[in-house]
mmCIF file as gemmi writes it, N, C-alpha and C atoms, coordinates in Angstrom:
data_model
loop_
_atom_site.group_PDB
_atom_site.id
_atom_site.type_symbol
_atom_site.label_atom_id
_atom_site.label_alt_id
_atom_site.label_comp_id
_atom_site.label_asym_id
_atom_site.label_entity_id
_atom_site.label_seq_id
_atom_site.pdbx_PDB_ins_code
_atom_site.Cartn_x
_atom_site.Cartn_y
_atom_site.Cartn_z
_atom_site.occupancy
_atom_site.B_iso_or_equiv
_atom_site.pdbx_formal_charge
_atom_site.auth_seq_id
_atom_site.auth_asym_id
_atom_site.pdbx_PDB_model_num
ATOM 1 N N . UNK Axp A 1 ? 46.012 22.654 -3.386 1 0 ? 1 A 1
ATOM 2 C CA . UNK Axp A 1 ? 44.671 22.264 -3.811 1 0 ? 1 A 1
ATOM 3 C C . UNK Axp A 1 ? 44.478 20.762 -3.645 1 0 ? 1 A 1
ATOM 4 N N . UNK Axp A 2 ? 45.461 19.823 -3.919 1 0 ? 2 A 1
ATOM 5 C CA . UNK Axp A 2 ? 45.633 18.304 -3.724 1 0 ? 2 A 1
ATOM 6 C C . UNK Axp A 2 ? 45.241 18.066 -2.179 1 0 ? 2 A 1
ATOM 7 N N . UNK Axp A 3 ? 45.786 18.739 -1.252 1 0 ? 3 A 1
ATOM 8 C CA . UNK Axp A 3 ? 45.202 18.685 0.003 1 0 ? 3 A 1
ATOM 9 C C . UNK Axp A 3 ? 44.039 18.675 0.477 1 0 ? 3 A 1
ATOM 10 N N . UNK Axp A 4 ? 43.717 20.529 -0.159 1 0 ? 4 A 1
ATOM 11 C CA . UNK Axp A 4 ? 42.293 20.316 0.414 1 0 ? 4 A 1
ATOM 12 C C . UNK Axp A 4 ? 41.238 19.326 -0.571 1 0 ? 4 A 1
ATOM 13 N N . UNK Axp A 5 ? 41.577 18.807 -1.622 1 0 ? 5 A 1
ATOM 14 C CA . UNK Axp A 5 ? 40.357 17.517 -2.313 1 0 ? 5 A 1
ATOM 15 C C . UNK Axp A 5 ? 40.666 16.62 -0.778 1 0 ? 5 A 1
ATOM 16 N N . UNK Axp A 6 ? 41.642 16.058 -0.658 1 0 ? 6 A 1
ATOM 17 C CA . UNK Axp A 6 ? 41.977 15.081 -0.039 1 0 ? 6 A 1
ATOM 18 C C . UNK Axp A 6 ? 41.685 14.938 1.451 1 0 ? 6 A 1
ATOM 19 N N . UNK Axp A 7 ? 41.725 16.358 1.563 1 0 ? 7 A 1
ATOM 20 C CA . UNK Axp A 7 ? 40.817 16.501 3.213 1 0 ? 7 A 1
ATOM 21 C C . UNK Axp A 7 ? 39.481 16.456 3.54 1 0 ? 7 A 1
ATOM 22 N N . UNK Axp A 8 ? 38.999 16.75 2.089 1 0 ? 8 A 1
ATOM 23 C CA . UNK Axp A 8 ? 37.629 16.618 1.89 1 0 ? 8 A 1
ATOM 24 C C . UNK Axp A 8 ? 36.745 15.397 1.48 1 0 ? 8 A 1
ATOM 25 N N . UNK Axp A 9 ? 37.64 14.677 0.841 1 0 ? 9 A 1
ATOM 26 C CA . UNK Axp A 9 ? 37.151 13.637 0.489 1 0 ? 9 A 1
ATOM 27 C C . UNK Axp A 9 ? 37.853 12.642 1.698 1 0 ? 9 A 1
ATOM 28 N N . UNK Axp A 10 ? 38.072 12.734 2.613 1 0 ? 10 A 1
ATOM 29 C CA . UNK Axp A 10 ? 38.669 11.603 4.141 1 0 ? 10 A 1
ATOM 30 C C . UNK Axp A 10 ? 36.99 12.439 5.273 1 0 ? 10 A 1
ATOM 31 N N . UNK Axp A 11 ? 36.538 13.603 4.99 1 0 ? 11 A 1
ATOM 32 C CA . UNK Axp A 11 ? 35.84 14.038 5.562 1 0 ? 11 A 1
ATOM 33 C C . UNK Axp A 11 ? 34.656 13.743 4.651 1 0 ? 11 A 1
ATOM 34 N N . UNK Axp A 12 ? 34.241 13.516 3.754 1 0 ? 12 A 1
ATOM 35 C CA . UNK Axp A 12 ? 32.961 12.976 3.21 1 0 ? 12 A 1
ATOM 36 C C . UNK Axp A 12 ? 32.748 11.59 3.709 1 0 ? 12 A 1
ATOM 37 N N . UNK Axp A 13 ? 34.023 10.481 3.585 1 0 ? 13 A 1
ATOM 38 C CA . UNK Axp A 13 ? 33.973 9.509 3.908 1 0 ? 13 A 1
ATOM 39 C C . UNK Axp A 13 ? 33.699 8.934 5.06 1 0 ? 13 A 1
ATOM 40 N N . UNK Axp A 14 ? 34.501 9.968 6.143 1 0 ? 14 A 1
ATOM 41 C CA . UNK Axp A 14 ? 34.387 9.298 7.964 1 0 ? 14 A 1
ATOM 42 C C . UNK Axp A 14 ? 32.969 9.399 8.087 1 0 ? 14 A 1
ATOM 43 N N . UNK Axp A 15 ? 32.51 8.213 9.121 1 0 ? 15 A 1
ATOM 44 C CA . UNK Axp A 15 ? 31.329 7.796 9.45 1 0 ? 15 A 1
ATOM 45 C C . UNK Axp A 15 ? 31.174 7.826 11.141 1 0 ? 15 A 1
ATOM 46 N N . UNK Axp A 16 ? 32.386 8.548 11.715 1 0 ? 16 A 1
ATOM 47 C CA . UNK Axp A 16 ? 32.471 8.681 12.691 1 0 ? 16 A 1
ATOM 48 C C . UNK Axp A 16 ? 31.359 9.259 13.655 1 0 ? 16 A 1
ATOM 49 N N . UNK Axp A 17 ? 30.961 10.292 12.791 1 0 ? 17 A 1
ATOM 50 C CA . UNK Axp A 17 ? 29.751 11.06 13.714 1 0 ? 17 A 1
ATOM 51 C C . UNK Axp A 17 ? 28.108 10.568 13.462 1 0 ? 17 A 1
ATOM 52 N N . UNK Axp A 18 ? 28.088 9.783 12.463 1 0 ? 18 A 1
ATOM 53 C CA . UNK Axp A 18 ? 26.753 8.816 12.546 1 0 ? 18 A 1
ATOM 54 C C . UNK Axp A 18 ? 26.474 8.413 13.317 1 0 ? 18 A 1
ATOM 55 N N . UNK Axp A 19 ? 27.598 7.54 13.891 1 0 ? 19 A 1
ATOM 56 C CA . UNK Axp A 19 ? 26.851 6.642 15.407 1 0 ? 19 A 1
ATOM 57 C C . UNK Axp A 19 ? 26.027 7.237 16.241 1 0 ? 19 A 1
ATOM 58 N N . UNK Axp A 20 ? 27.081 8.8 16.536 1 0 ? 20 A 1
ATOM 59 C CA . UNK Axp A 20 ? 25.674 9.338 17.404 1 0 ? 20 A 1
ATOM 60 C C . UNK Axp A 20 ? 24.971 9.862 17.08 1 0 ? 20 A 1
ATOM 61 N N . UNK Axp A 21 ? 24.384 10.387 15.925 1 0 ? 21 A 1
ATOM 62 C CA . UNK Axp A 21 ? 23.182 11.108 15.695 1 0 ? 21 A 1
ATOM 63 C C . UNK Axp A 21 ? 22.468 10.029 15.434 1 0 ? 21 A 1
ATOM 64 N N . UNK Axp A 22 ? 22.753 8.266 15.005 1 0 ? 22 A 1
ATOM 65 C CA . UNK Axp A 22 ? 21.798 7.354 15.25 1 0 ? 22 A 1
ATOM 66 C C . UNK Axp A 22 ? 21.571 7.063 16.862 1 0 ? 22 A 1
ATOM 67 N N . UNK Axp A 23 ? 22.452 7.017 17.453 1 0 ? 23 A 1
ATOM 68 C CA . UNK Axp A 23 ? 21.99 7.015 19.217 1 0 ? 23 A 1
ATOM 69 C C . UNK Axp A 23 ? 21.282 7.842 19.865 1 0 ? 23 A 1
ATOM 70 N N . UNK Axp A 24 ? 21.601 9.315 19.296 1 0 ? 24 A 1
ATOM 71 C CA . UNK Axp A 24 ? 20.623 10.436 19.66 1 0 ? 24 A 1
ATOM 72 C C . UNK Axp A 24 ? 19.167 10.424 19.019 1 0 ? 24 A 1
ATOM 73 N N . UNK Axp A 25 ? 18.762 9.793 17.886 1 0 ? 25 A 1
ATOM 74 C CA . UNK Axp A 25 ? 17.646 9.779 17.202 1 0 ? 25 A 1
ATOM 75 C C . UNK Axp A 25 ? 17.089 8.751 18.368 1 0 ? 25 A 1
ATOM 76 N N . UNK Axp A 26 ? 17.827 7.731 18.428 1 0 ? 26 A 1
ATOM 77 C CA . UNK Axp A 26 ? 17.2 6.334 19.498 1 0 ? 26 A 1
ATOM 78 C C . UNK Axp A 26 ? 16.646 6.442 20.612 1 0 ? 26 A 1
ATOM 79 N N . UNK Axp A 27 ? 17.36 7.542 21.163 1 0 ? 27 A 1
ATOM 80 C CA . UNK Axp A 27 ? 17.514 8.012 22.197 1 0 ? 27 A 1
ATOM 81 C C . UNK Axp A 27 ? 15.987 8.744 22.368 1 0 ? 27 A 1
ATOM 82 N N . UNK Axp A 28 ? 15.951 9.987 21.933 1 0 ? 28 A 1
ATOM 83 C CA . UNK Axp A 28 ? 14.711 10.744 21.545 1 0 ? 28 A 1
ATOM 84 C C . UNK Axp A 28 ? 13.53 9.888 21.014 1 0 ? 28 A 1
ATOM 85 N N . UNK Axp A 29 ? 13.657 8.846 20.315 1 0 ? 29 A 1
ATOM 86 C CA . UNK Axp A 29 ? 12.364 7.91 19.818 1 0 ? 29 A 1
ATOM 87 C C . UNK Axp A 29 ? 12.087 7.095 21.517 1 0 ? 29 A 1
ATOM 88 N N . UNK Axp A 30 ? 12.902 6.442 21.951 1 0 ? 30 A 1
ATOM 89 C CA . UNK Axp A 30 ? 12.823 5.91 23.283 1 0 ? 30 A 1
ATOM 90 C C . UNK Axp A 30 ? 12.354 7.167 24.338 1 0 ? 30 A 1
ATOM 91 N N . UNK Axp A 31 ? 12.558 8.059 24.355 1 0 ? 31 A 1
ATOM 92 C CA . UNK Axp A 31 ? 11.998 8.938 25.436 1 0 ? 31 A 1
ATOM 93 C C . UNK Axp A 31 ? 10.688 9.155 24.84 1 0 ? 31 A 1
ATOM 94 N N . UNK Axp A 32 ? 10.018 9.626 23.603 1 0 ? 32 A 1
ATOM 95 C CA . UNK Axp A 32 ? 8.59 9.913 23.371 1 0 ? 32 A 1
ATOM 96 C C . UNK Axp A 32 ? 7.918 8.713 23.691 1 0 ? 32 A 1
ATOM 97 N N . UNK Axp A 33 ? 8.427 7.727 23.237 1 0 ? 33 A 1
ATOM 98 C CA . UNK Axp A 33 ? 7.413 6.194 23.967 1 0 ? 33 A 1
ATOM 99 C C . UNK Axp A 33 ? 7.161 6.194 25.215 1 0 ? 33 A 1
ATOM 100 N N . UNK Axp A 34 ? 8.242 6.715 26.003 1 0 ? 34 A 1
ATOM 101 C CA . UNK Axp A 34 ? 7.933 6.653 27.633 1 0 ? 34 A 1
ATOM 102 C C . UNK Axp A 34 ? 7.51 7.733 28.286 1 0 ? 34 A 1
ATOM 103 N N . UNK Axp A 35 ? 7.097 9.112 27.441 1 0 ? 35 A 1
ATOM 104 C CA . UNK Axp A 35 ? 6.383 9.864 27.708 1 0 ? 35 A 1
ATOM 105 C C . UNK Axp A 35 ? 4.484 10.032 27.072 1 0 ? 35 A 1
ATOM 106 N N . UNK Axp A 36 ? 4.471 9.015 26.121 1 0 ? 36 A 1
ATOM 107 C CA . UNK Axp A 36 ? 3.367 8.766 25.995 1 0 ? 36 A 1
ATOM 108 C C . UNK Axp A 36 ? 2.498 7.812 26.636 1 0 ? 36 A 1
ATOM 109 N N . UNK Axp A 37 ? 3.591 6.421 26.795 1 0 ? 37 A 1
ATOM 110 C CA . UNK Axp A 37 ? 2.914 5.347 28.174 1 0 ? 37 A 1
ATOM 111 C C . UNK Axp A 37 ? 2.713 6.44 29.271 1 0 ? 37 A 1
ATOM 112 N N . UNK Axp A 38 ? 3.5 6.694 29.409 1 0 ? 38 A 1
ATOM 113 C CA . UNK Axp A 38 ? 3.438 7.711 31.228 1 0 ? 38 A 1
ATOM 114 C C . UNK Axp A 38 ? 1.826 8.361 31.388 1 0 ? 38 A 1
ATOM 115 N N . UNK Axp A 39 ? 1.93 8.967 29.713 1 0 ? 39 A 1
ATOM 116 C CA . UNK Axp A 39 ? 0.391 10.211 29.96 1 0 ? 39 A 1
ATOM 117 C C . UNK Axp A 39 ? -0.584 9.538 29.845 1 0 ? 39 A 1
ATOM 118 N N . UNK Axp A 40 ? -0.82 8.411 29.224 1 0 ? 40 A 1
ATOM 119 C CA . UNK Axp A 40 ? -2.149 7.341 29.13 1 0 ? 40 A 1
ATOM 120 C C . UNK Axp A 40 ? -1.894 6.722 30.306 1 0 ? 40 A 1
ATOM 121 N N . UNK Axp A 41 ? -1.121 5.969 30.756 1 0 ? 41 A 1
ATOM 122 C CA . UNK Axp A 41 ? -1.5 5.307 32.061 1 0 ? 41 A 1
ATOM 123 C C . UNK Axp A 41 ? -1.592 6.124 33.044 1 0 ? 41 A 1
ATOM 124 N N . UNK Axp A 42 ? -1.293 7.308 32.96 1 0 ? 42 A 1
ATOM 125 C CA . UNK Axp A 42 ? -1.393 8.396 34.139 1 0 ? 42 A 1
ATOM 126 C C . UNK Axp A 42 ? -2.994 8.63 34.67 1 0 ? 42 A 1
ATOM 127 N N . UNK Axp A 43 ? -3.705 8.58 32.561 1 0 ? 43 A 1
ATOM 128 C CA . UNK Axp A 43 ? -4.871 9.293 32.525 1 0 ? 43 A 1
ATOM 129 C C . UNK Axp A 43 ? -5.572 7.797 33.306 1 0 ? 43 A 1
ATOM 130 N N . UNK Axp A 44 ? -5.43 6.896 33.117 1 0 ? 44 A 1
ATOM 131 C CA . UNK Axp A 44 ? -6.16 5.738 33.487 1 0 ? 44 A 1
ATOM 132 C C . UNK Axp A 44 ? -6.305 5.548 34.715 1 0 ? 44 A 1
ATOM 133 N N . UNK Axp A 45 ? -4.862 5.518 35.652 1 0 ? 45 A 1
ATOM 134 C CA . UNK Axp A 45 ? -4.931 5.304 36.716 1 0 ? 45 A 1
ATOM 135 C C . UNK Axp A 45 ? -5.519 6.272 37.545 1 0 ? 45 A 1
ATOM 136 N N . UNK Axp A 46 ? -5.317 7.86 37.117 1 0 ? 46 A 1
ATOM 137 C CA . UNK Axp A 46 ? -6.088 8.523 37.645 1 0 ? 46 A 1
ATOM 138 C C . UNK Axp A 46 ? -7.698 7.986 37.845 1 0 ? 46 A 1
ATOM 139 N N . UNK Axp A 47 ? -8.204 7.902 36.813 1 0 ? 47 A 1
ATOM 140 C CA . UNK Axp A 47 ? -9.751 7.266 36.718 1 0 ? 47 A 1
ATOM 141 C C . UNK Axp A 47 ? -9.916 6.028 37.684 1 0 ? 47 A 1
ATOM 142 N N . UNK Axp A 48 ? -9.452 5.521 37.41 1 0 ? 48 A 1
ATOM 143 C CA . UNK Axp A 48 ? -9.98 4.244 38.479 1 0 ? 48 A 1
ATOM 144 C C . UNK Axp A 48 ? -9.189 4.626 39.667 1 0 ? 48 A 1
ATOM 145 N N . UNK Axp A 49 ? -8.232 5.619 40.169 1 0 ? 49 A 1
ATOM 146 C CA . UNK Axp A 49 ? -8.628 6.105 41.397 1 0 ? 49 A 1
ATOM 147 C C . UNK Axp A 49 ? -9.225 6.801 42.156 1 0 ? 49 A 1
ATOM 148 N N . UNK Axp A 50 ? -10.052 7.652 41.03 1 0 ? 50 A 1
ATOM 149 C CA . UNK Axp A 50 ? -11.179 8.774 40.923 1 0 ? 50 A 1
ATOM 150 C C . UNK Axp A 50 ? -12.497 7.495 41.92 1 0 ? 50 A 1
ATOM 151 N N . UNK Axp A 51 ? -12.356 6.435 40.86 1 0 ? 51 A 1
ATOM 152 C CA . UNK Axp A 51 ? -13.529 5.128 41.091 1 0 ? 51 A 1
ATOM 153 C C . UNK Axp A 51 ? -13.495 4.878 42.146 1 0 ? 51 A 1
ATOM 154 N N . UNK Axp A 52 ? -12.638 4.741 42.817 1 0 ? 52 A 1
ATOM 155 C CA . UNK Axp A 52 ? -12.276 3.573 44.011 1 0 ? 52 A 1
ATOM 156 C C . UNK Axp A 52 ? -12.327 4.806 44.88 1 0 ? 52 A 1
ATOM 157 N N . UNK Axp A 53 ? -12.305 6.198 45.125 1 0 ? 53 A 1
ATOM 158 C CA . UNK Axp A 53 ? -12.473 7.365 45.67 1 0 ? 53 A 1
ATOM 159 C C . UNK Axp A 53 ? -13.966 7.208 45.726 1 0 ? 53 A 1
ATOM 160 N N . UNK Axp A 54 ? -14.639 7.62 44.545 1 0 ? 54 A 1
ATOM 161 C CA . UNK Axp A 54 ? -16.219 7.417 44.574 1 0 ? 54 A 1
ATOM 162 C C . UNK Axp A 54 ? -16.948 6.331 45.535 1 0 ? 54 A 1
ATOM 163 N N . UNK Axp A 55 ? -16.542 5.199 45.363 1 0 ? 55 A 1
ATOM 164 C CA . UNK Axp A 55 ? -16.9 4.393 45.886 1 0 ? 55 A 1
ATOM 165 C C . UNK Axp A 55 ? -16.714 4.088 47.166 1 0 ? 55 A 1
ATOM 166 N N . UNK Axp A 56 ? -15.491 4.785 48.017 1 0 ? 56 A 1
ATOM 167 C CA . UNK Axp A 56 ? -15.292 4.71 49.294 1 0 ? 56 A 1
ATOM 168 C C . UNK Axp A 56 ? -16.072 5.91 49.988 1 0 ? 56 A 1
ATOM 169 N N . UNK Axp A 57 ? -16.369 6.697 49.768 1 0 ? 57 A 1
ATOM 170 C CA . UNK Axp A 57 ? -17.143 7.811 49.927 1 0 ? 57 A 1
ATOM 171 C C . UNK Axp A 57 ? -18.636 7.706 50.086 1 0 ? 57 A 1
């Protein structure tokens, strides 16, 4: 029984696997930013090439 407290409490403590579920959170916050620039400037540039279409026409 001394063991398993003791295995359990070295396993409450390690902080080992934080790092990456903070890198993976980072990770995923950094990809929605660059999938939301992408879809607004997508929508924009589309338009003013819609414009510059119109206008050559």
């Amino acid at each position: 029984m001394k063991k398993l407290t003791a295995s359990l409490s070295r396993f409450w403590r390690d902080e080992s696997g934080a790092s990456a579920v903070e890198y993976g959170l980072l990770t995923a916050l950094i990809a929605a930013v660059i999938v939301g620039t992408v879809a607004t400037l997508g929508t924009t540039l589309d338009t003013a090439f819609q414009a510059v279409v119109t206008a050559l026409t």
